[in-house]
Structures are given as C-alpha cells and as structure tokens.
Amino acid sequence: MSIAAPAVPRAASDPADRPRLANSIPFSLVHLGALGALFVPFEPRWVGLAIGLYFVRMFGVTAGYHRYFSHRSFKTSRVGQFLFAWLAMSSGQKGILWWAAHHRRHHRFADQEEDVHSPTLRGLWWAHVGWILSPRNNETDFARVADLARYPELRWLDRWYALPPAALATALFVWGGLPALFWGFFVSTVLLLHGTFTINSLAHLFGTRRYPTADTSRNNWFLALLTLGEGWHNNHHFYRSSANQGFFWWELDPTFYVLKALSWTGLIWDLRKPPRHVVKGHLRPVARPAS
C-alpha cells in the first residue's frame, strides 16, 4: 500500500465551518449511547447483532445512498426505490436527498475548493467528521438531485430523516430491551458512521492509484472489506456510474454481488458496468456528469 504525498490542509477559519451545537448533539448522543453497552450484561449474541446490523445497513449505504441515489448505477421500481431509501436512512446519515446532493457535489469538485470533504485541502478531521457537523452543509441542494426530488415520498423521507433510525431503535428495544438497543443500534451505528466516513477521509490518503484521476482517490483493500466494496475508490472516481466498484475479480465487492443476485429476481435491473476500454485505462470517460 502506498501513501499519498502529504498535503498542506487549509484551515477552517470561516465561522460557518465551525461545528454547531444543533449538529453536534445528535452525533454525540449516538456515541454516548454506545457506551451503554458497558452497563448491560454481556452476551456474544449482542456482538453478533451489532455486526449483523452494521453490514446490513452498510449495504443500505453503499447500494442505496451511494450507487443508486447518488449515481443511478442500476434501476428499480418505485417501491424498491423507497425500500432502498428506508434501509439507507436507518444508518442515521440524514436524508436521502441531502446525502446524494452532497455526494454529487463531492464528485463535481473532488479535491477542489468546493469539495465538501477533501482531506488534502481541509485535513483528516474535517474530511472524516468536521464537514457533517458544519452548519454550512446543513441544507440540501435540490437542483443537484432534481431527478430524485420529483418523487414526493422521497421528499417526505428526506424531511423526516430521523424516522427510519428511530423506528429501528424502537423495534430493537421492544424486541431485546436495553442490550439490543445499545448493541444493535448505538454500537452498530457508531461503527457504521465511521466506517462510511473512512471513504471520505482515508480513501483519499492511503492506498494505490490505478487510474490518473484529477483527484487523490485511492484503492484500499482494507477499506473495501470494511465497506462492502467502497474501498476501490480510485476505480469509482475514474468511472463513477458503475454498479461495481471492484473492476477485477480479485477486488472484493460484496455490494455488487448482492445487487447482481437481486437482479436475477427482477427486483432491480440494468446494472451499469464500465466498458472494457475504461477498465483497461485506455480511454478516460469523455464526460464528467454531475452524478
């Protein structure tokens, strides 16, 4: 694994970049809730529950928030679209339109001044978590997600983004009491948040570069394991609309494997894959679409 050349981060001196209490409290409470696992009787099944819900909801993040809503890399029905949105939002990473709009902006300005979370410009802490606590990034740019905002059910979900995680937390408490709540929701959610955020931060600093993209994106096999295939980040930045981010058979991409299986059932279809000449790096995609 190679390491990126060190960059000089730009200081976040603008008051609009400083964490706001309203943003920080929910984030802090989730982390404090995870400490509750230390005060309930330990059983191995609670660890299994936390790990299981981590990976189920990570699939929601990678397949839903990212590959479907941000990049439209496959198609599904309107009901399927809603279910992908609900599963993704159970991760506690805000609204589906908010997430997609910010991610599309990241690709449009990757590692440039307007990038929302560039570690090379703003530093590791900012790219990992600072940007999401900043009031500057609270609003949703609906112009970037006009293709999604035309669905009233998605606008409703985006507005009530706390509903899916709250429903999951309530169901876990009713089913298994405080141990299920602390381990299944809070511990799992904290791991999920930071697992997701490693792609914004570490995947632009550590790893290898197969393709000469205009940004610092890198392929990182360890992050791919943690995030069900999202660690093949240089591949993704080279050809962002692909449903598979592992371009070669040895690049583990569990998200794509599940999507492929779902396509056999007819629940999703038209999975987009990079053309052969793109995979070989012979020709960079001509257009740089917003998504």
Short mmCIF file of C-alpha atoms in Angstrom, two decimals:
data_model
loop_
_atom_site.label_atom_id
_atom_site.label_comp_id
_atom_site.label_asym_id
_atom_site.label_seq_id
_atom_site.Cartn_x
_atom_site.Cartn_y
_atom_site.Cartn_z
CA MET A 1 0.00 0.00 0.00
CA SER A 2 1.43 3.37 -0.94
CA ILE A 3 0.84 6.58 0.92
CA ALA A 4 -0.15 9.85 -0.67
CA ALA A 5 2.26 12.72 -0.58
CA PRO A 6 1.43 14.95 2.38
CA ALA A 7 -0.63 17.99 1.58
CA VAL A 8 -0.95 21.24 3.45
CA PRO A 9 -4.53 21.42 4.77
CA ARG A 10 -6.42 24.68 4.50
CA ALA A 11 -7.55 25.90 7.90
CA ALA A 12 -11.28 26.01 8.58
CA SER A 13 -11.27 29.58 9.82
CA ASP A 14 -14.68 30.58 8.50
CA PRO A 15 -17.25 30.67 11.34
CA ALA A 16 -19.67 28.83 9.04
CA ASP A 17 -17.32 25.84 9.18
CA ARG A 18 -17.32 25.54 12.95
CA PRO A 19 -19.45 22.76 14.42
CA ARG A 20 -22.88 23.93 15.55
CA LEU A 21 -24.41 22.64 18.78
CA ALA A 22 -27.55 21.51 16.96
CA ASN A 23 -25.40 19.38 14.66
CA SER A 24 -23.10 18.07 17.36
CA ILE A 25 -25.68 16.95 19.94
CA PRO A 26 -27.27 14.09 17.93
CA PHE A 27 -23.83 12.91 16.79
CA SER A 28 -22.52 12.99 20.37
CA LEU A 29 -25.59 11.27 21.81
CA VAL A 30 -25.19 8.33 19.45
CA HIS A 31 -21.61 7.90 20.66
CA LEU A 32 -22.65 8.23 24.30
CA GLY A 33 -25.42 5.68 23.71
CA ALA A 34 -22.81 3.20 22.52
CA LEU A 35 -21.17 3.42 25.95
CA GLY A 36 -24.38 1.98 27.37
CA ALA A 37 -23.18 -1.42 26.12
CA LEU A 38 -20.70 -1.37 29.02
CA PHE A 39 -23.52 -1.30 31.57
CA VAL A 40 -25.66 -4.22 30.43
CA PRO A 41 -24.92 -7.94 30.83
CA PHE A 42 -22.60 -9.09 28.08
CA GLU A 43 -23.64 -11.88 25.74
CA PRO A 44 -21.93 -12.86 22.47
CA ARG A 45 -25.24 -12.62 20.62
CA TRP A 46 -25.33 -8.86 21.18
CA VAL A 47 -21.95 -8.52 19.44
CA GLY A 48 -23.32 -10.61 16.59
CA LEU A 49 -26.38 -8.36 16.44
CA ALA A 50 -24.18 -5.25 16.22
CA ILE A 51 -22.01 -6.74 13.47
CA GLY A 52 -25.01 -8.07 11.55
CA LEU A 53 -26.82 -4.74 11.59
CA TYR A 54 -23.58 -2.97 10.68
CA PHE A 55 -23.26 -4.94 7.45
CA VAL A 56 -26.97 -4.93 6.59
CA ARG A 57 -27.12 -1.16 6.94
CA MET A 58 -23.73 -0.73 5.28
CA PHE A 59 -25.32 -2.38 2.26
CA GLY A 60 -28.09 0.22 2.53
CA VAL A 61 -25.47 2.97 2.49
CA THR A 62 -23.40 1.55 -0.36
CA ALA A 63 -26.21 0.27 -2.59
CA GLY A 64 -28.81 2.86 -1.63
CA TYR A 65 -27.31 6.23 -0.72
CA HIS A 66 -24.30 5.78 -2.97
CA ARG A 67 -24.69 3.55 -6.01
CA TYR A 68 -28.40 4.08 -6.62
CA PHE A 69 -29.38 7.54 -5.40
CA SER A 70 -26.08 9.34 -5.94
CA HIS A 71 -25.02 7.65 -9.19
CA ARG A 72 -28.11 5.87 -10.58
CA SER A 73 -25.96 2.82 -11.40
CA PHE A 74 -28.98 0.50 -11.64
CA LYS A 75 -32.76 0.71 -11.91
CA THR A 76 -35.55 -0.44 -9.65
CA SER A 77 -39.26 0.07 -9.14
CA ARG A 78 -40.72 2.95 -7.20
CA VAL A 79 -41.41 0.61 -4.28
CA GLY A 80 -37.87 -0.73 -4.48
CA GLN A 81 -36.55 2.81 -4.53
CA PHE A 82 -38.45 3.62 -1.33
CA LEU A 83 -37.16 0.47 0.38
CA PHE A 84 -33.56 1.26 -0.59
CA ALA A 85 -34.05 4.75 0.81
CA TRP A 86 -35.51 3.49 4.10
CA LEU A 87 -32.71 0.96 4.61
CA ALA A 88 -30.04 3.53 3.80
CA MET A 89 -31.53 6.11 6.15
CA SER A 90 -31.73 3.62 9.02
CA SER A 91 -27.96 4.23 9.22
CA GLY A 92 -28.58 7.68 10.71
CA GLN A 93 -26.79 9.57 7.93
CA LYS A 94 -29.52 12.13 7.27
CA GLY A 95 -31.92 12.38 4.35
CA ILE A 96 -31.60 10.55 1.06
CA LEU A 97 -31.69 13.77 -0.99
CA TRP A 98 -29.25 15.50 1.36
CA TRP A 99 -26.76 12.62 1.10
CA ALA A 100 -26.99 12.31 -2.68
CA ALA A 101 -26.72 16.07 -3.27
CA HIS A 102 -23.59 16.39 -1.17
CA HIS A 103 -22.01 13.33 -2.74
CA ARG A 104 -22.67 14.57 -6.26
CA ARG A 105 -21.06 17.86 -5.29
CA HIS A 106 -18.04 15.94 -3.99
CA HIS A 107 -17.59 14.29 -7.37
CA ARG A 108 -18.14 17.50 -9.27
CA PHE A 109 -15.40 19.27 -7.29
CA ALA A 110 -13.31 16.36 -5.96
CA ASP A 111 -10.30 17.73 -4.06
CA GLN A 112 -11.01 21.23 -5.31
CA GLU A 113 -12.03 24.25 -3.26
CA GLU A 114 -15.76 23.44 -3.46
CA ASP A 115 -15.37 19.82 -2.36
CA VAL A 116 -17.36 19.26 0.84
CA HIS A 117 -14.86 16.85 2.42
CA SER A 118 -11.39 16.89 0.89
CA PRO A 119 -8.70 15.70 3.35
CA THR A 120 -5.94 17.15 1.19
CA LEU A 121 -7.43 20.65 1.40
CA ARG A 122 -9.04 20.68 4.84
CA GLY A 123 -7.32 17.95 6.82
CA LEU A 124 -8.25 14.47 8.04
CA TRP A 125 -10.60 15.52 10.85
CA TRP A 126 -12.63 17.78 8.58
CA ALA A 127 -12.96 15.14 5.85
CA HIS A 128 -13.91 12.43 8.34
CA VAL A 129 -16.45 14.22 10.53
CA GLY A 130 -15.99 18.00 10.66
CA TRP A 131 -17.88 18.68 7.45
CA ILE A 132 -21.03 16.91 8.64
CA LEU A 133 -21.08 18.97 11.86
CA SER A 134 -20.68 22.26 10.00
CA PRO A 135 -23.83 24.38 9.55
CA ARG A 136 -22.55 25.23 6.06
CA ASN A 137 -23.57 21.76 4.92
CA ASN A 138 -26.99 21.53 6.59
CA GLU A 139 -29.06 22.42 3.55
CA THR A 140 -29.91 20.22 0.58
CA ASP A 141 -29.12 21.49 -2.92
CA PHE A 142 -32.28 20.23 -4.61
CA ALA A 143 -31.02 21.35 -8.02
CA ARG A 144 -28.39 18.60 -7.85
CA VAL A 145 -31.00 15.93 -7.15
CA ALA A 146 -33.89 17.11 -9.32
CA ASP A 147 -34.22 13.58 -10.72
CA LEU A 148 -34.95 12.31 -7.19
CA ALA A 149 -36.82 15.27 -5.74
CA ARG A 150 -39.69 14.74 -8.18
CA TYR A 151 -40.83 11.82 -6.03
CA PRO A 152 -42.97 13.11 -3.11
CA GLU A 153 -42.25 10.03 -0.99
CA LEU A 154 -38.51 10.71 -1.22
CA ARG A 155 -39.01 14.36 -0.29
CA TRP A 156 -41.11 13.19 2.67
CA LEU A 157 -38.42 10.75 3.80
CA ASP A 158 -35.74 13.39 3.38
CA ARG A 159 -37.72 15.77 5.59
CA TRP A 160 -38.34 13.16 8.29
CA TYR A 161 -34.87 11.63 8.10
CA ALA A 162 -34.87 10.68 11.79
CA LEU A 163 -37.82 8.32 11.32
CA PRO A 164 -36.03 5.21 9.92
CA PRO A 165 -33.28 5.11 12.60
CA ALA A 166 -35.83 5.89 15.33
CA ALA A 167 -38.06 3.06 14.09
CA LEU A 168 -35.11 0.66 14.14
CA ALA A 169 -34.07 1.72 17.65
CA THR A 170 -37.63 1.32 18.92
CA ALA A 171 -38.01 -2.13 17.35
CA LEU A 172 -34.74 -3.29 18.89
CA PHE A 173 -35.75 -2.07 22.34
CA VAL A 174 -39.15 -3.73 22.14
CA TRP A 175 -37.55 -6.98 20.97
CA GLY A 176 -34.50 -7.23 23.22
CA GLY A 177 -34.57 -4.43 25.77
CA LEU A 178 -31.58 -2.24 26.58
CA PRO A 179 -28.90 -4.74 25.45
CA ALA A 180 -30.43 -4.93 21.96
CA LEU A 181 -30.80 -1.14 21.86
CA PHE A 182 -27.26 -0.37 23.00
CA TRP A 183 -25.51 -3.03 20.90
CA GLY A 184 -27.85 -3.37 17.93
CA PHE A 185 -28.46 0.32 17.42
CA PHE A 186 -25.92 2.56 19.15
CA VAL A 187 -22.73 0.47 18.86
CA SER A 188 -23.64 -0.64 15.35
CA THR A 189 -24.47 2.93 14.28
CA VAL A 190 -21.22 4.39 15.60
CA LEU A 191 -19.23 1.74 13.74
CA LEU A 192 -21.32 2.36 10.64
CA LEU A 193 -20.83 6.12 10.72
CA HIS A 194 -17.07 5.89 10.99
CA GLY A 195 -16.87 3.00 8.53
CA THR A 196 -18.68 5.13 5.96
CA PHE A 197 -16.62 8.22 6.73
CA THR A 198 -13.33 6.42 6.12
CA ILE A 199 -14.05 6.60 2.40
CA ASN A 200 -14.29 10.40 2.57
CA SER A 201 -11.08 10.68 4.55
CA LEU A 202 -8.70 7.70 4.39
CA ALA A 203 -9.52 6.64 0.81
CA HIS A 204 -8.09 9.94 -0.41
CA LEU A 205 -4.86 9.50 1.55
CA PHE A 206 -3.89 5.82 1.76
CA GLY A 207 -3.81 3.22 -1.00
CA THR A 208 -2.84 2.76 -4.62
CA ARG A 209 -3.79 4.61 -7.80
CA ARG A 210 -4.53 2.55 -10.90
CA TYR A 211 -6.08 5.42 -12.87
CA PRO A 212 -4.79 9.00 -13.31
CA THR A 213 -7.86 10.82 -11.99
CA ALA A 214 -7.75 14.55 -11.35
CA ASP A 215 -8.27 13.95 -7.62
CA THR A 216 -6.44 11.99 -4.91
CA SER A 217 -8.79 8.97 -4.80
CA ARG A 218 -7.09 5.67 -3.96
CA ASN A 219 -7.88 1.97 -3.94
CA ASN A 220 -7.62 0.43 -0.49
CA TRP A 221 -8.37 -3.28 0.01
CA PHE A 222 -8.80 -2.96 3.79
CA LEU A 223 -11.40 -0.20 3.44
CA ALA A 224 -13.12 -2.32 0.79
CA LEU A 225 -13.52 -5.07 3.41
CA LEU A 226 -14.96 -2.63 5.95
CA THR A 227 -17.38 -1.04 3.49
CA LEU A 228 -18.54 -3.91 1.28
CA GLY A 229 -16.53 -2.77 -1.72
CA GLU A 230 -16.42 1.02 -1.43
CA GLY A 231 -12.67 0.98 -0.87
CA TRP A 232 -11.98 0.64 -4.60
CA HIS A 233 -12.26 4.39 -4.62
CA ASN A 234 -9.86 5.23 -7.42
CA ASN A 235 -11.81 2.86 -9.68
CA HIS A 236 -15.01 4.62 -8.66
CA HIS A 237 -13.71 8.13 -9.30
CA PHE A 238 -12.47 7.04 -12.71
CA TYR A 239 -15.89 5.69 -13.73
CA ARG A 240 -18.41 6.74 -11.12
CA SER A 241 -21.64 5.43 -12.67
CA SER A 242 -20.68 1.76 -12.43
CA ALA A 243 -22.66 -0.54 -10.13
CA ASN A 244 -19.46 -2.47 -9.45
CA GLN A 245 -16.51 -0.68 -7.90
CA GLY A 246 -14.23 -3.69 -7.89
CA PHE A 247 -13.31 -3.81 -11.57
CA PHE A 248 -11.31 -7.06 -11.40
CA TRP A 249 -12.25 -10.46 -9.99
CA TRP A 250 -9.80 -10.17 -7.10
CA GLU A 251 -11.26 -6.84 -5.95
CA LEU A 252 -13.84 -7.91 -3.38
CA ASP A 253 -17.12 -6.02 -3.86
CA PRO A 254 -19.90 -7.64 -1.77
CA THR A 255 -22.34 -4.82 -2.53
CA PHE A 256 -22.20 -5.64 -6.22
CA TYR A 257 -22.58 -9.36 -5.57
CA VAL A 258 -25.82 -8.73 -3.68
CA LEU A 259 -27.03 -6.33 -6.37
CA LYS A 260 -26.28 -8.95 -9.02
CA ALA A 261 -28.29 -11.54 -7.07
CA LEU A 262 -31.18 -9.09 -6.73
CA SER A 263 -31.09 -8.52 -10.50
CA TRP A 264 -31.74 -12.26 -11.01
CA THR A 265 -35.01 -11.87 -9.08
CA GLY A 266 -36.16 -8.94 -11.20
CA LEU A 267 -36.23 -6.55 -8.21
CA ILE A 268 -33.51 -4.43 -9.84
CA TRP A 269 -32.22 -4.30 -13.40
CA ASP A 270 -29.87 -2.54 -15.84
CA LEU A 271 -26.80 -2.72 -13.64
CA ARG A 272 -24.25 -0.42 -15.24
CA LYS A 273 -20.67 -1.66 -15.64
CA PRO A 274 -17.60 0.08 -17.06
CA PRO A 275 -16.73 -0.66 -20.70
CA ARG A 276 -13.69 -2.84 -21.26
CA HIS A 277 -11.58 0.03 -22.58
CA VAL A 278 -12.30 2.03 -19.42
CA VAL A 279 -11.30 -0.85 -17.14
CA LYS A 280 -8.03 -1.17 -19.04
CA GLY A 281 -7.46 2.55 -18.68
CA HIS A 282 -7.03 3.05 -22.40
CA LEU A 283 -9.52 5.89 -22.56
CA ARG A 284 -10.82 8.17 -19.86
CA PRO A 285 -14.59 8.74 -19.97
CA VAL A 286 -15.22 11.81 -22.11
CA ALA A 287 -17.95 13.39 -19.99
CA ARG A 288 -17.91 14.21 -16.30
CA PRO A 289 -21.59 14.07 -15.36
CA ALA A 290 -22.80 15.65 -12.14
CA SER A 291 -23.70 12.23 -10.78
#
